[in-house]
Structure formats: structure tokens, C-alpha cells
Coordinates of C-alpha atoms in Angstrom, one line a residue:
Chain V
M247 CA 44.5 103.9 148.8
S248 CA 43.6 105.8 145.7
V249 CA 44.4 104.8 142.1
I250 CA 47.2 107.0 140.7
L251 CA 47.6 105.5 137.3
K252 CA 45.1 103.5 135.2
V253 CA 46.0 102.0 131.9
E254 CA 43.2 100.7 129.7
N255 CA 43.7 98.5 126.7
L256 CA 46.9 100.3 125.8
K257 CA 48.4 99.5 122.4
K258 CA 51.7 100.6 120.9
Y259 CA 52.4 99.4 117.4
F260 CA 55.6 100.2 115.5
D261 CA 55.7 100.5 111.7
V262 CA 58.4 98.1 110.5
Q263 CA 59.3 96.4 107.3
G264 CA 56.7 93.7 106.8
G265 CA 53.9 95.2 108.8
K266 CA 53.1 96.4 112.3
L267 CA 55.1 95.3 115.3
H268 CA 52.8 94.8 118.2
A269 CA 55.1 95.8 121.0
V270 CA 52.3 96.5 123.5
D271 CA 49.0 94.9 122.6
G272 CA 46.1 95.7 124.8
I273 CA 47.5 96.0 128.3
S274 CA 45.2 97.1 131.2
F275 CA 46.1 97.6 134.8
S276 CA 45.8 100.2 137.6
I277 CA 48.3 101.2 140.2
N278 CA 47.5 102.5 143.7
E279 CA 49.3 105.4 145.3
G280 CA 52.4 104.4 147.2
E281 CA 52.7 100.9 145.8
T282 CA 55.4 99.2 143.7
F283 CA 54.1 97.6 140.6
G284 CA 56.5 95.1 139.1
I285 CA 56.4 94.2 135.4
V286 CA 58.4 91.1 134.4
G287 CA 58.9 89.3 131.2
E288 CA 61.6 88.2 128.9
S289 CA 63.6 90.4 126.5
G290 CA 61.4 91.8 123.8
C291 CA 58.1 91.2 125.5
G292 CA 57.4 94.9 125.4
K293 CA 57.8 95.8 129.0
S294 CA 60.2 98.7 128.3
T295 CA 58.0 100.0 125.5
L296 CA 55.1 99.9 127.9
G297 CA 57.0 102.1 130.4
R298 CA 58.2 104.5 127.7
T299 CA 54.7 104.8 126.3
I300 CA 53.2 105.7 129.7
I301 CA 55.7 108.5 130.0
H302 CA 55.2 109.6 126.4
L303 CA 58.6 108.9 125.1
Y304 CA 56.6 107.0 122.5
Q305 CA 53.2 108.1 121.4
P306 CA 50.5 105.5 122.2
T307 CA 48.7 103.9 119.3
S308 CA 45.4 103.5 121.1
G309 CA 43.9 102.8 124.5
K310 CA 43.8 105.1 127.5
I311 CA 46.3 106.2 130.1
I312 CA 44.7 108.0 133.1
F313 CA 47.0 109.6 135.6
E314 CA 45.5 111.2 138.7
N315 CA 42.1 111.1 137.1
K316 CA 43.2 112.9 134.0
D317 CA 43.3 111.3 130.6
I318 CA 46.9 111.8 129.4
T319 CA 46.8 109.4 126.4
F320 CA 47.1 112.0 123.7
I321 CA 48.5 115.2 125.1
S322 CA 50.3 118.2 123.6
K323 CA 54.0 118.9 124.1
K324 CA 53.2 121.5 126.7
E325 CA 51.0 119.2 128.7
C326 CA 53.7 116.5 128.5
R327 CA 56.2 118.9 130.1
E328 CA 53.7 119.4 132.9
L329 CA 53.3 115.7 133.2
L330 CA 57.0 115.1 133.5
R331 CA 57.0 117.3 136.6
K332 CA 55.0 114.5 138.4
M333 CA 56.1 111.5 136.5
Q334 CA 59.8 110.6 136.0
F335 CA 61.9 107.8 134.5
I336 CA 65.0 105.9 135.6
F337 CA 66.9 104.4 132.8
Q338 CA 68.3 101.0 132.4
D339 CA 71.8 101.6 131.4
P340 CA 73.6 104.2 133.6
Y341 CA 76.5 104.0 131.2
S342 CA 74.6 105.6 128.3
S343 CA 71.8 107.5 130.0
L344 CA 74.1 110.2 131.3
N345 CA 75.6 112.8 129.0
P346 CA 79.4 111.9 128.9
R347 CA 80.3 115.6 128.5
M348 CA 78.6 116.9 131.6
T349 CA 79.7 116.7 135.2
V350 CA 77.7 115.0 137.9
I351 CA 76.4 118.2 139.4
D352 CA 75.5 119.6 136.0
I353 CA 73.5 116.5 135.2
I354 CA 71.5 116.7 138.4
M355 CA 71.0 120.5 138.0
E356 CA 69.6 120.1 134.5
P357 CA 66.0 119.5 135.4
L358 CA 66.1 122.3 137.9
L359 CA 67.7 124.8 135.5
I360 CA 65.2 123.8 132.8
D361 CA 62.5 124.5 135.3
G362 CA 63.7 128.0 135.6
M363 CA 65.5 127.8 138.9
K364 CA 68.4 130.2 139.6
R365 CA 71.8 128.6 139.2
K366 CA 72.8 129.1 142.8
D367 CA 69.6 127.6 144.2
A368 CA 69.8 124.7 141.7
R369 CA 73.3 124.0 142.9
Q370 CA 72.2 123.9 146.5
R371 CA 69.3 121.7 145.7
A372 CA 71.4 119.4 143.6
S373 CA 73.8 119.0 146.5
E374 CA 70.9 118.0 148.7
L375 CA 69.8 115.5 146.2
M376 CA 73.3 114.0 146.0
E377 CA 73.3 113.6 149.7
M378 CA 69.9 112.0 149.6
V379 CA 70.9 109.3 147.1
G380 CA 74.2 108.7 149.0
L381 CA 76.7 110.4 146.6
S382 CA 79.7 112.0 148.2
K383 CA 80.2 115.7 147.6
M384 CA 83.6 115.0 146.1
F385 CA 82.0 113.6 143.0
E386 CA 80.2 116.8 142.2
T387 CA 82.6 117.8 139.4
S388 CA 83.5 114.3 138.2
Y389 CA 82.4 113.0 134.9
P390 CA 80.1 110.0 134.7
H391 CA 82.8 107.8 133.1
E392 CA 85.0 108.2 136.2
L393 CA 82.4 106.6 138.4
D394 CA 81.2 103.0 138.8
G395 CA 77.8 101.7 137.7
G396 CA 76.2 102.0 141.1
R397 CA 77.2 105.6 141.6
R398 CA 76.1 106.4 138.1
Q399 CA 72.7 104.9 138.8
R400 CA 72.5 107.1 141.9
I401 CA 73.0 110.1 139.6
G402 CA 70.1 108.8 137.5
I403 CA 67.9 108.5 140.5
A404 CA 68.9 112.0 141.8
R405 CA 68.1 113.5 138.4
A406 CA 64.7 111.8 138.4
L407 CA 63.9 113.0 141.9
A408 CA 65.0 116.6 141.2
L409 CA 61.5 117.9 140.5
E410 CA 59.9 116.0 143.3
P411 CA 57.8 113.6 141.2
K412 CA 55.2 111.3 142.8
F413 CA 55.4 108.6 140.3
I414 CA 58.6 107.0 138.9
I415 CA 58.9 104.4 136.1
C416 CA 62.1 102.4 136.7
D417 CA 63.2 100.6 133.5
E418 CA 65.4 97.8 134.7
P419 CA 67.4 100.2 137.0
V420 CA 69.6 97.5 138.4
S421 CA 70.1 94.9 135.6
A422 CA 73.2 96.6 134.3
L423 CA 74.8 96.5 137.8
D424 CA 76.8 94.0 139.7
V425 CA 74.8 91.9 142.1
S426 CA 76.4 93.4 145.2
I427 CA 75.6 96.9 144.0
Q428 CA 72.1 95.9 142.9
A429 CA 71.1 95.4 146.5
Q430 CA 72.4 98.8 147.5
I431 CA 70.4 100.5 144.8
L432 CA 67.3 98.5 145.5
N433 CA 67.5 99.4 149.2
L434 CA 68.1 103.0 148.4
M435 CA 65.0 103.0 146.2
L436 CA 62.9 101.4 148.9
E437 CA 64.2 104.0 151.4
L438 CA 63.3 106.9 149.1
Q439 CA 59.9 105.4 148.4
E440 CA 59.1 105.5 152.1
K441 CA 60.6 108.9 152.7
L442 CA 59.1 110.7 149.6
K443 CA 55.9 108.6 149.3
L444 CA 56.7 107.5 145.8
T445 CA 54.9 105.1 143.5
Y446 CA 57.0 102.9 141.4
I447 CA 56.5 100.9 138.2
F448 CA 59.4 98.5 138.4
I449 CA 60.3 96.9 135.1
T450 CA 62.7 94.0 135.2
H451 CA 63.5 90.5 134.0
D452 CA 65.0 89.5 137.3
L453 CA 62.5 87.6 139.3
S454 CA 64.4 87.7 142.6
V455 CA 64.5 91.5 142.3
V456 CA 60.9 91.8 141.6
K457 CA 60.0 89.5 144.5
H458 CA 62.1 91.7 146.8
I459 CA 60.7 95.1 145.8
S460 CA 57.2 94.7 144.3
D461 CA 53.8 94.7 146.0
R462 CA 52.1 93.4 142.8
V463 CA 53.5 91.8 139.8
M464 CA 52.4 91.7 136.2
V465 CA 53.9 89.0 133.9
M466 CA 54.1 90.0 130.2
Y467 CA 54.5 87.8 127.2
L468 CA 54.8 89.3 123.7
G469 CA 53.0 92.5 124.5
Q470 CA 50.2 91.0 126.5
T471 CA 49.4 90.5 130.1
V472 CA 49.7 86.8 131.0
E473 CA 49.1 87.0 134.7
L474 CA 48.7 89.7 137.3
A475 CA 48.6 89.2 141.1
E476 CA 50.1 90.2 144.4
T477 CA 53.7 89.2 144.7
Q478 CA 53.2 86.6 147.4
E479 CA 50.3 85.1 145.6
L480 CA 52.0 85.0 142.2
F481 CA 55.2 83.4 143.5
S482 CA 53.5 80.8 145.7
N483 CA 50.6 80.1 143.4
P484 CA 51.4 80.7 139.7
V485 CA 48.6 79.6 137.4
H486 CA 49.5 80.4 133.9
P487 CA 51.8 77.9 132.2
Y488 CA 54.2 80.6 131.2
T489 CA 54.5 82.0 134.7
K490 CA 55.1 78.5 136.0
A491 CA 57.9 78.0 133.5
L492 CA 59.3 81.4 134.3
L493 CA 59.3 80.9 138.1
S494 CA 60.8 77.4 137.8
A495 CA 63.8 79.0 136.1
V496 CA 64.7 81.0 139.3
P497 CA 67.8 79.3 140.7
S498 CA 67.6 78.2 144.3
I499 CA 70.4 78.4 146.9
D500 CA 69.0 75.3 148.7
I501 CA 70.9 72.3 147.3
D502 CA 68.5 69.8 148.9
E503 CA 65.5 71.3 147.1
Q504 CA 64.7 69.3 144.0
Q505 CA 64.6 71.6 141.1
K506 CA 61.8 70.7 138.7
R507 CA 62.6 72.9 135.8
E508 CA 59.9 73.4 133.2
I509 CA 61.8 73.8 130.0
L510 CA 60.0 75.6 127.3
H511 CA 60.4 74.4 123.7
G512 CA 59.9 76.2 120.5
E513 CA 60.5 79.8 119.4
I514 CA 58.8 83.0 120.6
A515 CA 56.2 83.9 118.0
S516 CA 56.9 87.0 115.9
P517 CA 55.4 90.2 117.3
I518 CA 55.0 91.5 113.7
N519 CA 51.4 91.0 112.5
P520 CA 50.7 88.3 115.1
Q521 CA 48.2 85.6 114.4
P522 CA 45.0 85.5 116.5
G523 CA 44.9 83.1 119.4
C524 CA 47.0 82.9 122.6
R525 CA 50.5 84.2 121.9
F526 CA 51.9 81.5 124.0
A527 CA 50.0 78.6 122.4
A528 CA 52.9 77.4 120.2
R529 CA 55.1 76.8 123.2
C530 CA 52.5 75.7 125.7
K531 CA 52.1 72.0 126.4
Y532 CA 48.5 72.4 127.5
S533 CA 47.3 74.2 124.4
T534 CA 44.2 73.1 122.7
S535 CA 42.7 74.0 119.4
R536 CA 40.8 76.8 120.9
C537 CA 44.0 78.4 122.2
K538 CA 45.2 78.8 118.6
T539 CA 42.1 80.5 117.3
D540 CA 40.7 82.7 120.0
D541 CA 42.4 85.4 122.1
P542 CA 42.1 84.5 125.8
Q543 CA 40.9 87.4 128.0
L544 CA 42.2 88.4 131.4
V545 CA 39.9 86.8 134.1
E546 CA 39.9 87.2 137.8
I547 CA 40.2 83.7 139.3
K548 CA 40.7 85.0 142.9
P549 CA 40.4 88.5 144.2
G550 CA 43.2 90.4 142.7
H551 CA 44.6 87.5 140.8
F552 CA 44.1 87.8 137.0
V553 CA 45.1 85.2 134.4
S554 CA 44.7 85.1 130.7
C555 CA 44.4 81.4 129.9
Y556 CA 41.6 79.0 128.8
N557 CA 42.9 76.1 130.9
V558 CA 42.3 77.4 134.4
Chain U
M257 CA 86.8 119.8 143.2
N258 CA 90.4 118.6 142.9
A259 CA 89.4 115.2 141.8
S260 CA 87.7 116.5 138.7
K261 CA 90.3 119.1 137.8
S262 CA 93.0 116.5 137.8
G263 CA 90.6 114.2 135.9
R264 CA 90.1 116.7 133.2
K265 CA 93.7 117.6 133.1
S266 CA 94.8 114.0 132.8
Q267 CA 92.3 113.4 130.1
F268 CA 93.8 116.3 128.1
K269 CA 97.3 115.0 128.9
L270 CA 96.4 111.5 127.6
F271 CA 95.0 113.1 124.5
F272 CA 98.1 115.2 124.0
R273 CA 100.4 112.2 124.5
R274 CA 98.4 110.2 122.0
F275 CA 98.7 113.1 119.6
C276 CA 102.5 113.5 120.1
R277 CA 103.0 109.8 119.2
N278 CA 102.2 110.7 115.6
K279 CA 105.4 112.5 114.4
L280 CA 103.9 113.8 111.2
A281 CA 101.0 115.3 113.1
V282 CA 103.4 117.2 115.4
F283 CA 105.2 118.4 112.3
G284 CA 101.9 119.6 110.9
L285 CA 101.1 121.4 114.1
I286 CA 104.5 123.1 114.2
F287 CA 104.2 124.1 110.6
I288 CA 100.7 125.5 111.0
V289 CA 101.8 127.6 114.0
F290 CA 104.8 128.8 112.0
I291 CA 102.6 129.8 109.0
I292 CA 100.1 131.6 111.3
L293 CA 102.9 133.6 112.9
V294 CA 104.3 134.4 109.5
A295 CA 100.9 135.6 108.4
L296 CA 100.4 137.7 111.5
F297 CA 103.7 139.4 111.4
A298 CA 104.0 139.6 107.6
P299 CA 104.8 143.4 107.5
F300 CA 107.7 142.9 109.9
I301 CA 109.2 139.8 108.2
A302 CA 108.8 140.6 104.5
P303 CA 111.7 142.6 103.2
Y304 CA 109.6 144.4 100.6
G305 CA 106.0 145.3 100.2
Y306 CA 103.8 142.9 98.2
D307 CA 103.1 145.5 95.5
D308 CA 106.5 147.3 95.4
Q309 CA 107.3 147.3 91.7
N310 CA 110.7 147.8 90.2
V311 CA 110.5 147.1 86.5
S312 CA 114.3 147.6 86.1
I313 CA 114.9 144.3 88.0
R314 CA 112.0 142.3 86.6
L315 CA 112.4 138.6 86.4
T316 CA 115.7 138.3 88.2
K317 CA 116.7 134.9 89.4
P318 CA 116.9 134.2 93.1
N319 CA 119.8 136.0 94.6
S320 CA 120.9 137.3 98.0
E321 CA 118.8 140.5 97.7
H322 CA 115.7 138.8 96.4
W323 CA 115.7 135.3 97.9
F324 CA 113.1 133.8 95.6
G325 CA 113.7 136.2 92.7
T326 CA 111.3 138.8 91.3
D327 CA 108.3 138.5 89.0
D328 CA 107.4 140.1 85.7
L329 CA 106.7 143.5 87.4
G330 CA 109.9 143.4 89.5
R331 CA 108.0 142.5 92.7
D332 CA 109.8 140.4 95.3
V333 CA 108.4 136.8 95.2
F334 CA 109.5 136.1 98.8
S335 CA 107.6 139.0 100.2
R336 CA 104.6 138.3 98.1
M337 CA 104.6 134.7 99.4
I338 CA 104.7 135.9 103.0
Y339 CA 101.8 138.2 102.4
G340 CA 100.1 135.4 100.5
A341 CA 100.0 133.3 103.6
R342 CA 97.6 135.9 105.1
V343 CA 95.2 135.7 102.2
S344 CA 95.4 131.9 101.8
L345 CA 95.0 131.1 105.5
S346 CA 92.2 133.5 106.1
V347 CA 90.3 132.4 103.0
G348 CA 90.8 128.8 104.0
I349 CA 89.7 129.3 107.6
S350 CA 86.8 131.6 106.9
T351 CA 85.2 129.5 104.1
T352 CA 85.4 126.5 106.4
A353 CA 83.9 128.4 109.3
I354 CA 81.0 129.6 107.1
S355 CA 80.4 126.2 105.6
M356 CA 80.7 124.3 108.8
F357 CA 78.4 126.6 110.7
T358 CA 75.7 126.4 108.1
A359 CA 76.2 122.6 107.7
L360 CA 76.0 122.2 111.5
I361 CA 72.6 123.8 111.5
I362 CA 71.3 121.9 108.5
G363 CA 72.7 118.6 109.6
M364 CA 71.5 119.1 113.2
I365 CA 67.9 119.9 112.2
S366 CA 67.9 117.1 109.6
G367 CA 69.4 114.5 111.9
Y368 CA 67.5 115.4 115.0
Y369 CA 64.0 115.7 113.7
G370 CA 64.3 112.9 111.1
G371 CA 61.3 111.8 109.2
R372 CA 59.8 114.2 106.7
T373 CA 62.0 117.2 107.7
D374 CA 65.0 115.1 107.1
N375 CA 63.7 113.8 103.8
I376 CA 63.0 117.2 102.4
I377 CA 66.4 118.7 103.5
M378 CA 68.4 115.7 102.4
R379 CA 66.8 115.7 98.9
I380 CA 67.8 119.3 98.4
V381 CA 71.3 118.5 99.6
D382 CA 71.3 115.6 97.2
V383 CA 70.6 118.0 94.3
F384 CA 73.7 120.0 95.3
L385 CA 75.8 116.9 95.9
A386 CA 75.0 115.7 92.4
I387 CA 77.1 118.6 91.1
P388 CA 80.8 118.2 91.9
S389 CA 81.6 120.8 94.6
I390 CA 84.4 122.3 92.5
L391 CA 82.1 122.8 89.5
L392 CA 79.5 124.3 91.9
S393 CA 82.1 126.7 93.3
I394 CA 83.3 127.7 89.8
A395 CA 79.7 128.3 88.7
I396 CA 79.0 130.5 91.7
A397 CA 82.2 132.4 91.5
A398 CA 81.7 133.0 87.8
T399 CA 78.2 134.3 88.4
L400 CA 79.3 136.6 91.2
G401 CA 82.5 137.7 89.4
G402 CA 86.0 137.7 90.8
G403 CA 87.3 138.9 94.1
I404 CA 87.8 137.6 97.6
V405 CA 84.2 137.9 98.8
S406 CA 82.6 136.0 95.9
M407 CA 85.3 133.4 96.3
L408 CA 84.4 133.0 100.0
I409 CA 80.7 132.5 99.1
A410 CA 81.5 130.1 96.3
L411 CA 83.8 127.9 98.3
S412 CA 81.6 127.8 101.3
M413 CA 78.6 126.9 99.2
G414 CA 80.6 124.1 97.5
A415 CA 81.5 122.6 100.8
I416 CA 78.1 122.8 102.6
P417 CA 76.3 119.7 101.2
G418 CA 79.0 117.2 101.9
V419 CA 79.6 118.4 105.5
S420 CA 75.8 118.6 106.2
R421 CA 75.5 114.9 105.4
L422 CA 78.4 114.0 107.6
I423 CA 77.0 116.0 110.6
R424 CA 73.5 114.6 110.0
A425 CA 74.8 111.1 110.2
Q426 CA 76.7 111.9 113.4
V427 CA 73.6 113.5 115.0
M428 CA 71.5 110.6 114.1
A429 CA 73.9 108.2 115.7
E430 CA 73.9 110.3 118.9
C431 CA 70.1 110.6 118.9
H432 CA 69.7 106.9 119.4
K433 CA 71.7 107.0 122.6
E434 CA 69.8 106.9 125.9
Y435 CA 71.1 110.2 127.2
V436 CA 69.1 112.0 124.6
E437 CA 65.9 110.3 125.8
A438 CA 67.0 111.1 129.3
A439 CA 67.3 114.7 128.3
K440 CA 63.8 114.6 126.9
V441 CA 62.5 113.3 130.2
T442 CA 64.3 116.1 132.1
R443 CA 62.0 118.4 129.9
A444 CA 64.9 119.9 127.9
S445 CA 63.8 121.8 124.8
D446 CA 64.9 120.5 121.4
F447 CA 67.3 123.4 121.0
R448 CA 68.9 122.6 124.4
I449 CA 69.2 118.9 123.5
M450 CA 70.8 119.8 120.2
F451 CA 73.4 122.2 121.5
K452 CA 74.0 121.2 125.1
Y453 CA 73.8 117.4 124.6
I454 CA 74.4 116.4 121.1
F455 CA 76.9 119.0 119.9
P456 CA 79.5 118.4 122.6
N457 CA 79.4 114.7 121.7
I458 CA 80.1 115.2 118.1
L459 CA 82.6 118.0 118.7
S460 CA 85.6 115.7 118.0
V461 CA 84.3 114.9 114.5
F462 CA 83.4 118.5 114.0
I463 CA 87.0 119.7 114.8
V464 CA 88.6 117.1 112.6
T465 CA 86.3 118.0 109.7
F466 CA 87.0 121.6 110.3
T467 CA 90.8 121.1 110.1
M468 CA 90.6 119.0 106.9
G469 CA 88.2 121.6 105.6
V470 CA 90.7 124.4 106.0
A471 CA 93.2 122.4 103.9
G472 CA 90.6 121.9 101.2
G473 CA 89.7 125.5 101.4
I474 CA 93.2 126.7 100.8
L475 CA 93.6 124.3 97.9
N476 CA 90.3 125.3 96.3
A477 CA 91.0 129.0 96.8
S478 CA 94.3 128.6 95.0
M479 CA 92.4 126.7 92.2
L480 CA 89.8 129.5 91.8
S481 CA 92.5 132.1 91.8
F482 CA 94.5 130.2 89.3
I483 CA 91.7 130.2 86.8
G484 CA 91.2 133.9 87.5
L485 CA 88.0 133.7 89.6
G486 CA 89.5 134.3 93.0
A487 CA 91.9 136.9 94.3
Q488 CA 92.5 139.6 91.8
P489 CA 95.9 141.3 91.2
P490 CA 97.8 142.7 93.0
I491 CA 96.6 140.7 95.9
P492 CA 99.3 138.1 96.5
E493 CA 97.3 134.9 96.8
W494 CA 99.4 131.8 96.3
G495 CA 97.1 130.4 93.6
A496 CA 97.1 133.8 91.9
M497 CA 100.9 133.9 91.9
L498 CA 101.0 130.5 90.3
S499 CA 98.6 131.8 87.6
E500 CA 100.7 134.9 87.0
G501 CA 104.0 132.9 86.8
R502 CA 102.5 130.4 84.4
A503 CA 103.4 132.6 81.4
Y504 CA 107.1 132.5 82.2
I505 CA 107.3 128.9 83.3
R506 CA 109.8 127.9 80.6
D507 CA 112.5 130.5 81.4
Y508 CA 111.7 131.4 85.0
P509 CA 110.3 128.2 86.7
Y510 CA 111.0 129.6 90.2
L511 CA 108.0 131.9 89.8
V512 CA 105.7 128.9 90.1
T513 CA 107.9 126.5 92.1
Y514 CA 107.9 128.5 95.3
P515 CA 104.2 129.2 95.6
G516 CA 103.4 125.7 94.5
I517 CA 105.7 124.2 97.2
M518 CA 104.1 126.5 99.7
I519 CA 100.6 125.3 98.9
S520 CA 101.6 121.7 98.9
I521 CA 103.4 121.8 102.2
T522 CA 100.7 123.8 104.0
V523 CA 97.9 121.6 102.8
F524 CA 100.0 118.5 103.7
A525 CA 100.7 119.9 107.1
I526 CA 97.1 120.6 107.9
N527 CA 96.0 117.2 106.7
M528 CA 98.6 115.5 108.8
F529 CA 97.5 117.6 111.8
G530 CA 93.9 116.6 111.2
D531 CA 94.8 113.0 110.9
G532 CA 96.6 113.1 114.1
L533 CA 93.7 114.8 115.8
R534 CA 91.3 112.2 114.6
D535 CA 93.5 109.4 115.9
A536 CA 94.0 111.1 119.2
F537 CA 90.3 111.7 119.6
D538 CA 89.4 108.1 118.9
P539 CA 92.3 105.8 119.9
K540 CA 90.2 102.8 119.0
L541 CA 90.5 103.5 115.3
K542 CA 94.2 103.5 115.3
G543 CA 96.1 100.3 114.5
R544 CA 93.1 98.1 114.0

């Protein structure tokens, strides 16, 4: 397996009133070809920003993004257009990510037409794509608002697949959908991954989803990596106090199983001009004085299992 | 295929039904169509030419031969009003078309690119906004001299700053929606995003502003003509007719009454139509 994407110490700061908002603050990881890399974390932890920075919807502040052995951190508009041929994005909200004034087939044809394909060929290809994502032909000339969330998300997937990318960043693709439809979409995505040899970054806050779909999982907290491991390892053997609390919040369907919830107290620290020290220290019951002054680094405690905490 | 056709049709039907619920708006629409027809077929409807003079019957009161009487040169007021619809309507529509088109480009660039571009453009617009648009129009018309063409330029220039701001705000609101980001990811050019994605989504606001703009255009054109900077005699513009009749207002009030009523009703009708359009486009606004 070869590494397809490598991110090194990536930072994305936003200028806001009162300073710099550290949305992504020194994230490093690498993704192998063909795997699904899950990113979890609570709202506002910077997971979406990370995805958007990788695909250059936002300009990175510093760090390095290496895609297929090429440094793509700071690239021109033209190079970015080339990049988007190989790297695509599936949006969170299928209700707002589709232009309400375009028909389904037009939406899917857009990337093809922009690529210079003839209208007739593009139409043909778009029909194929619709079939591939399980959309009936009768919806070709419907408008997005006439369809339900699941079908809309299928449109989003077909659009992302139009140019045959290898690498797709999925930004919470199922969190706006009903649970019953979530499973359909997830299975479709797994199917497509197998068929088209895709690599996914899968951003979500839903732990059961990430457990189902990911090979490896990275847990984020306030713009930083907290823990990174293979899915099995992370779920059976979480080390970081935050990961433990997060996993204990997953509801279980087994009523006999005693739930030992770890309730976190305190507020999330502000990502604007953050203080030095572990970002989680204020809410962590194990925190020591060192946690409040020094930044913990990501250490490998087992092969492939990385944690950033002083108390392990 | 069929599904969407009926979908589109039913959407239009719904829109039309919402529109029809507003009686004043329907009246506005009917009146506008009526006025446009009158303007188009003016030579066939008008009993006399707009500059047929007959000094022997100057200043006759309305009678069966001259329904609205004659003016100081013996011209038939009724015929002049019919021809006047041509001038007033075309001036109203073309000034709005010019100003809206320019404002669309300014507002689109400003709202889409934001940042420094936006700042520079908007500060220039602010300078123009600081001058009341009527004064601006008068100043431009006075500089360029009278006549229809200079009136067109003056009125369009007067309307551009305000409309630019409106469109900029609309574009900015659309830019924050996810489908614009999605378009960027599909590698669409800025131009394509602006006109294939954003424009159709602000079209309803655009149409309503356009309609209201026509009413304002007619009113302002009459105003400019009234103070002598617009249509020059013998062109039968309604405002110009008001201005000519002003000298005789004590003894022959009908000279100003009829054109005055015409201006009021037309502007009222267009405004009501525009109101109705806006409510029909956005049913959420109504009744809240």
C-alpha cells in the first residue's frame, strides 16, 4: 500500500475579531491508497475545516499537504483545477449543496461540461453515473427540492464521481439524513469504493458510522489530534481521556450492559488565541500542572496507535 | 421527463395562484398590459396626431370631439396622452434596463469577490449614494442638456448606486450557501458561478426590483420633463404635458389633471404589480 496523502503539521487560522481562530492547529497524518480514514470530533473541533483546507476551499496557513508525492500546499488556481480532477468533495447538507435552479442531470453534467466534454457525451456519462449511484432515470429532469435527502445525497456523490477522482473527502455525508437512509448511503459508498478503488477521508461526529466505515480513525479536539489508531484498536482500547469520554457516550442497544458514562464537565476552551498547554486540560480529570503549561506531542504507544497525552 | 414538466408547471401554477390572490396586483397587471397595448397601437387609437395644431380651437374644454379638450396650440390632449404612453413607458423601461444591467455587474463583482475589491467599489458607490439620486439625475441632465437620450443617461446613473448595493447584498448572501462551494469544487469558473449559479437564485429579487424601478423611472422622467430637462416639445411626454399645462392651470385645469392622473395610476399599477410579484415569489414574507 502506498501513501496517497500526507499532511504535515497543517495549520489553518482564521482572522476574527479578537485575534486568530485556530481552527486546525498542527495536524499530521498520512493516508494509504484505498483506505477509509475517519475523522471524528465534536462540532467546532475543526474537522470540516481540515477537509476543506486539504481540497483548497480554504488556503492553508502553514504546514504541508502532499498528494501523490507532490507538494500541493500552496498552489495556483490552475494547479488547483488539476488537483480537483483527482480529489473531490462530498458535502454535508444535500439540501444546500445543490443549486436549486438546476435539474438533477444538469447538476451531474456540470463537472463534465466544465471539463470540455460535448453535451451529448456528457449526458450519456451523467446517465451512467446516475445508474451507478442508484438514481432512477425518471429523476433526470427533476429539481433537487422535489427529492428526498437520500436521493439528493446520491446526486452529490454522482457529481463528485463524474471526473473519476481517486480521492474523495466526505464531509459528514450522512449526518443530515434519516437513520434508515444513512445505511443505504454508507453501503453505496462502500460499494463504490470497492468498484472504483477510491480512497476516502470520512469526516463525521457519529461514532457508529465511523466504526462501520473506517479503517483508521483520528479523534480531533479543538483543532488538534488527540488520538489516532486503527478502528478496532481505538474502539476497544481507547487511551486518551477525551476519546474514552467520547466512546462512553455511544448508546448501546444491549439493556443488560451497564453503561458507565463518563460525563465531561466544564466548557470547551476558546479556539481564539488559545493558551499553551493541552487543549483538553481544563475538562480532564487527570490533568496535572504540566498539562496546563506544555503542549503534549503525539506519541506512538503501540504500532499505529498515536496519542497526545502526558498521562499514558 | 413527464415528472419534471408537470413539476415545473405546477410550480408556475402555484406561483400564479398566489399572485392572483392579491387583487390589487392583478389590477396592476391588467392595467400595465392595457397601457402597453395602447402604446403599441397609438397611431390606430389616437383620433388626432400628437402634433396636429389647430389654433382656432385652442384651449377648448373637453367635448365630444376632443374628449380631454385641447391645449394652448389646439392639439388634442387625448391623442397626446396616448402617444405619451409610448414615451413614458419606453423611458421607464429602458432607464431601468440600463441601470439594472450595470448594477448587476457592479453588485455581482463586488459581492462575489468581497474583500478589497468590494471595499473599493462600495466606497465609490457610497460617494454617489451621498448625493440624492434625483439631484444626481438633475445635475447630469443639466450638464448634458435636454432631450430623451440625456434623460435616459441621467436617470440610469441616478438609479445605479442604490440597486448595486441591493444586488451586492443578495449576492453575498448566496455566496455563503454550500452550492457555491460545491460549484467551486466542480471546477466552475468565477464567471460561470456568477451567472449560472448565483444569478438564477437572485432572479426573483431582480425582477421585483426591475418592476419597481420602471415605476420610479416613469415618475422621475416626468419630473425631469416637468422642469424642462427631459423630453422637449413637441414630444408628448406626460411630465412635459404637465409642465406645458401649468401656465393655464387656473382657467383650464384639465390640461394638467389628465396627464397627472395618468402618471399616478400607471405608477400605482406598476408598484402594486411589483408588490404582488414579490409576495408571490416569497410566500413566507406575506402575512407574518
